[in-house]
XYZ file of C-alpha atoms in Angstrom:
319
model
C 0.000 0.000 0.000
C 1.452 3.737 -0.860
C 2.167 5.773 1.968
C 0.728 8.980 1.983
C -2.364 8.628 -0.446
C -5.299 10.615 0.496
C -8.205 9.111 2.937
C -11.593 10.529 2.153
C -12.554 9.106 4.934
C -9.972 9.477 6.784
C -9.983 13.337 6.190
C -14.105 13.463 6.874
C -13.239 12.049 10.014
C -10.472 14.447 10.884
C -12.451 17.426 10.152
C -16.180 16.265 12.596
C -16.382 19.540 14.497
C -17.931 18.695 17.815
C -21.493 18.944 16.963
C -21.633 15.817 15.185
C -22.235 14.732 18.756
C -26.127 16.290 18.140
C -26.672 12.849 15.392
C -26.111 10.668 18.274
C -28.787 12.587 20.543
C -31.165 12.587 17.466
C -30.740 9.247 17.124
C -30.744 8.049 20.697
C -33.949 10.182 21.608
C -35.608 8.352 18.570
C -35.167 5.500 19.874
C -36.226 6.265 23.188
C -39.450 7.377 21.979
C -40.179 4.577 19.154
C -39.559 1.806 22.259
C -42.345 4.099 24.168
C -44.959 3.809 21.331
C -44.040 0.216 20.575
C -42.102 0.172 17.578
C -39.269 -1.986 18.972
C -37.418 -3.179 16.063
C -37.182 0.969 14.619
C -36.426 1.592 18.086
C -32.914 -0.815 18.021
C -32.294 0.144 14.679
C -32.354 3.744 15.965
C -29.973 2.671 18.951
C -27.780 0.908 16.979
C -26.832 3.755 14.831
C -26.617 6.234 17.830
C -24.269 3.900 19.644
C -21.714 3.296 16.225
C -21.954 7.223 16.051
C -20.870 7.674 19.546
C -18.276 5.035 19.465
C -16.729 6.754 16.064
C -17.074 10.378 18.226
C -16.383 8.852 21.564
C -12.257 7.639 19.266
C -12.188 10.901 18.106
C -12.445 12.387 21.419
C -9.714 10.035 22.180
C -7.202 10.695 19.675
C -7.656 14.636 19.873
C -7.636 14.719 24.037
C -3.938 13.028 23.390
C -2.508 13.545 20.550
C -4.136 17.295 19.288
C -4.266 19.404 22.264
C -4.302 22.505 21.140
C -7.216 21.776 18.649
C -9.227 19.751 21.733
C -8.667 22.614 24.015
C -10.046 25.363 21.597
C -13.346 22.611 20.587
C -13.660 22.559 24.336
C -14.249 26.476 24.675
C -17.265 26.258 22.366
C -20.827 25.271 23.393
C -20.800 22.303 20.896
C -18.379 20.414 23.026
C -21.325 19.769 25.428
C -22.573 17.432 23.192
C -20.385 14.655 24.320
C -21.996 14.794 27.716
C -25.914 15.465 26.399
C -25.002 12.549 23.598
C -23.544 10.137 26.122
C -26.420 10.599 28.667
C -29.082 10.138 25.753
C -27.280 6.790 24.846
C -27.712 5.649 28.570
C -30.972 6.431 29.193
C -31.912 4.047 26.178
C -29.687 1.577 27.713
C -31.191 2.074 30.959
C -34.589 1.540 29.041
C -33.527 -1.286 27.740
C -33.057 -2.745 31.085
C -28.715 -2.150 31.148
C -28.492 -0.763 34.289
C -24.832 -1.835 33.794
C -23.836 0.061 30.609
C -26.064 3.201 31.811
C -24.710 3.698 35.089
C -21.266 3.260 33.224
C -22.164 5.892 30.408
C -23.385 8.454 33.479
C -19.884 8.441 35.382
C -18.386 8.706 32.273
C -21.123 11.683 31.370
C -20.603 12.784 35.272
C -16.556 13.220 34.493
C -16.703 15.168 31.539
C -19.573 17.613 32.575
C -17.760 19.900 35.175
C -14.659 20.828 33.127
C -16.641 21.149 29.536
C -19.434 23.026 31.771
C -17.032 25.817 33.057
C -14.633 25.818 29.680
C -17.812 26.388 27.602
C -19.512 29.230 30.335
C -16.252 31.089 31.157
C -16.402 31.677 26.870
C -20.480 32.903 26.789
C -20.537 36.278 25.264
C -23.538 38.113 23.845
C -25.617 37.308 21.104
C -24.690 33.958 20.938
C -26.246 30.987 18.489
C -28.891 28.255 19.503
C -25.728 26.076 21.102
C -25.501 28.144 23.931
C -28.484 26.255 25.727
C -26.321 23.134 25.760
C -25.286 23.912 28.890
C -28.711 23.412 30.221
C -29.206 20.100 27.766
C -26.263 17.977 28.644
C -26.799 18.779 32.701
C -30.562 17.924 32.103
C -29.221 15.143 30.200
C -27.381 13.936 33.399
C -30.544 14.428 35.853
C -32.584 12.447 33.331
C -30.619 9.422 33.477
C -29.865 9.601 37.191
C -33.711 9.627 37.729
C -34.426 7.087 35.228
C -31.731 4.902 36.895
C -33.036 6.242 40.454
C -36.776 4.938 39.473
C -36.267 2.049 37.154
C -33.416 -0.121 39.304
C -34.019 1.193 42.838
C -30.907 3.734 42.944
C -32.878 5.886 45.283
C -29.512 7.734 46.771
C -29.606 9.079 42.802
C -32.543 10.762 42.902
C -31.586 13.831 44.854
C -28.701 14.233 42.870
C -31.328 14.684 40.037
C -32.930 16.976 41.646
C -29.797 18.848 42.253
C -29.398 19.137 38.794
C -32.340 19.579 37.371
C -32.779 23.136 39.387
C -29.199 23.986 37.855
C -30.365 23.005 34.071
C -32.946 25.071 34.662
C -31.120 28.296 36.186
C -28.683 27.505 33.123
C -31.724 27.729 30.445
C -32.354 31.302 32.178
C -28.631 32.514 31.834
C -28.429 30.866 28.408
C -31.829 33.001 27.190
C -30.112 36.127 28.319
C -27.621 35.985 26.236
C -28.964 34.045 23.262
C -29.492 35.759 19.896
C -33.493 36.264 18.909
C -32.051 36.628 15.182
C -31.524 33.365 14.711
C -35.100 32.149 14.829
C -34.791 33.561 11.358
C -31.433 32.423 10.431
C -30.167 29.893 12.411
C -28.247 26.985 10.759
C -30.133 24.848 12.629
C -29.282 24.840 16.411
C -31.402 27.373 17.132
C -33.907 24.892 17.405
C -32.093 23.861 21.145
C -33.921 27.084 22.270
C -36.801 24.992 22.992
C -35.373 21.346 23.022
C -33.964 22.646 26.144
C -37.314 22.852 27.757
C -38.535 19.503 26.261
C -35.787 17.517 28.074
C -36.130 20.155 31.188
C -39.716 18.586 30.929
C -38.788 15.183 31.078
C -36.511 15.288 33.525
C -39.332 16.217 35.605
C -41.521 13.807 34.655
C -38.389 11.628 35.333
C -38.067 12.994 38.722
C -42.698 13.004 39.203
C -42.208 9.509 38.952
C -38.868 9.075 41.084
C -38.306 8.139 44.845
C -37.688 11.896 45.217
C -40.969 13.139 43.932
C -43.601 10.213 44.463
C -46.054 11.645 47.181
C -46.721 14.861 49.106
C -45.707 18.284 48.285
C -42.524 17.442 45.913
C -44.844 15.545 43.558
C -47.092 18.530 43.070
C -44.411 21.133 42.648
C -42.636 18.464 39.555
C -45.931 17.932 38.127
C -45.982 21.664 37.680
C -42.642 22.259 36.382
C -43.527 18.911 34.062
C -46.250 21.060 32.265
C -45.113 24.351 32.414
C -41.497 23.467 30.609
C -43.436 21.151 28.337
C -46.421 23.924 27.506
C -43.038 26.491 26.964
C -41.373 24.372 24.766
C -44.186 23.525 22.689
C -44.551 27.308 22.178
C -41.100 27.257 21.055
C -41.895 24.658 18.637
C -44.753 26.273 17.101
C -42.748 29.555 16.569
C -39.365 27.878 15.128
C -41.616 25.855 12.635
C -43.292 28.807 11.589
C -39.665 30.810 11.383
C -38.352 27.758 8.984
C -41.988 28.091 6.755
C -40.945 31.813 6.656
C -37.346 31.175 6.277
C -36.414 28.285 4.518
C -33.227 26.725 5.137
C -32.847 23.449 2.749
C -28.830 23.210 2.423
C -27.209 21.018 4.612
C -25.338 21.724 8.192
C -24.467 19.762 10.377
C -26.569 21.522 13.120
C -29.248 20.700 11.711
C -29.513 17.161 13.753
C -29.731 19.780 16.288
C -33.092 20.267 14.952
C -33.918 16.439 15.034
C -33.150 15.995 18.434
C -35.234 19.309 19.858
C -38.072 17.444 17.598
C -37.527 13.964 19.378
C -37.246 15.049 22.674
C -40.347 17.152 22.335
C -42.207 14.053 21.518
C -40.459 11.885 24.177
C -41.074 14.770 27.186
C -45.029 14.204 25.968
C -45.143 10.948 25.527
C -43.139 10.411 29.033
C -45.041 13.380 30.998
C -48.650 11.924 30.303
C -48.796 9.098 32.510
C -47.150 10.720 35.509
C -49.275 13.945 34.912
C -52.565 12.352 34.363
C -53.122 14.163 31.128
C -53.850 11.460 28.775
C -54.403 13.865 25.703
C -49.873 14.285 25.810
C -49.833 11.020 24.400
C -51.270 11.142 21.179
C -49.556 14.654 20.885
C -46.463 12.347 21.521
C -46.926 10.118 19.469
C -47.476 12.768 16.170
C -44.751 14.631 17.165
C -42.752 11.787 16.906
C -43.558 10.660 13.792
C -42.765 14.428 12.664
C -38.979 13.924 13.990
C -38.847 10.272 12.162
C -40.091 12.287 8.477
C -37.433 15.531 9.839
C -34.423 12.480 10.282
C -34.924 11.177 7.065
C -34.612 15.013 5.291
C -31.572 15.528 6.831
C -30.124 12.279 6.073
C -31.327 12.913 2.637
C -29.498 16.018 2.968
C -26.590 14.946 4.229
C -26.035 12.239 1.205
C -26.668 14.967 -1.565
C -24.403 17.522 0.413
C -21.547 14.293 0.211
C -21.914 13.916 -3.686
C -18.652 14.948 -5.780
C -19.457 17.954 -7.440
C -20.582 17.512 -11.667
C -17.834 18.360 -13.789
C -18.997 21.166 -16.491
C -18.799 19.518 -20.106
């Protein structure tokens, strides 16, 4: 074999900016919601392709961390970066789902280790004005308080469920910093991101619904207070949703980016925080809201799949 011949995919892989972590939380929170409507074998399909995504990123991460550390230490400044936490705590909750208490509680130390230093490295660099990623902050520590309640709840870890707690009121004072300084303009043109704006909310509302159903919010007082917070981030997210979709009829945005699966993932989690809140909130009309929803994120996948296969065709030669 010739040294030194050119990799395509060797060079693709060299130049994943750290938001390619936001196809492994579209894909995980797909499959977290096709298992909850019963569509099992979509559902592992879905998982399957989030976990070879995150195992490809999770090398990366790797090989950067110890052999590029300049590069990893200016990724690490930007919001992006806290996709490896949000992406790694998606993967576990499905695992967790799945009944792998094992691999999840595995996947949330790893999720645990990496949040402080990314968390401080990506605030200490907030400025004004900033894009759609800037709410990551409050996604991958929501991330982390989902699967610590889902692990609290679902395999009797009940010393994990006030550390959820803990975290969920700091994902939510993070959404509130994050709005102050997030840029309004790009409702109208954002690349796709901006869409995290009110994904945010969606998985602030399921990790209260998480945490309704959870040893730390079961009876008395602290159930009532979650249940509240369950609907009021879900009702403000959904009002996010309805004025992003109408921002991308006004604005169309069809060329690919590759924050645009962080538009698939606000879409899933949407429709997982519904389908999740209605049973521990009694309102039985969030399910089939869910479940359409979901189906919406599915048909919103496939586009930028689509997308992302016409955007990695060679360009025609002119005759």
């Amino acid at each position: 074999m010739r040294k030194g011949r050119p990799s395509p995919l060797r060079d693709w892989w060299a130049a994943l900016p750290p938001a390619a972590g936001g196809a492994v939380m579209a894909a995980g929170i797909l499959s977290v919601g096709l298992e909850l409507t019963g569509h099992g074998l979509l559902s592992l399909a879905a998982l399957a392709v989030a976990a070879a995504l995150w195992l490809l990123l999770a090398a990366d991460f790797a090989v950067r961390l110890t052999a590029d550390r300049g590069r990893f230490r200016a990724e690490a400044d930007t919001p992006a970066a806290l996709t490896a936490v949000a992406a790694t705590t998606v993967l576990g909750t499905r695992l967790s789902q799945l009944g792998r208490p094992e691999a999840a509680a595995a996947l949330l130390v790893l999720a645990a280790l990496l949040w402080p230093g990314l968390l401080l490295s990506v605030v200490r660099h907030w400025r004004r004005r900033m894009p759609g990623g800037v709410f990551l902050g409050c996604v991958a520590t929501q991330g982390l308080a989902v699967l610590s309640a889902a692990l609290a709840t679902a395999h009797r870890l009940d010393w994990l469920a006030p550390a959820a707690l803990a975290l969920f009121c700091l994902g939510v004072l993070l959404y509130a910093l994050a709005l102050l300084r997030f840029d309004f303009r790009e409702v109208l043109g954002g690349a796709g991101d901006h869409w995290v704006a009110g994904g945010s909310l969606a998985i602030t509302a399921l990790a209260a619904a998480k945490l309704t159903a959870s040893p730390a919010g079961a009876a008395g007082p602290a159930h009532t207070v979650l249940r509240s917070a369950t609907l009021t981030a879900l009702a403000l997210s959904l009002l996010w949703y309805a004025v992003l979709l109408a921002a991308e009829v006004r604005s169309p945005r069809p060329r690919y980016d590759i924050r645009r699966w962080s538009t698939v993932f606000p879409l899933g989690m949407t429709a997982t925080a519904c389908l999740t809140a209605a049973p521990v909130t009694g309102v039985a009309s969030l399910r089939p809201l869910g479940e359409v929803l979901l189906w919406i994120a599915v048909a919103a996948c496939a586009l930028t799949c689509a997308a992302f296969l016409r955007s990695r065709r060679p360009a025609r030669r002119p005759r």
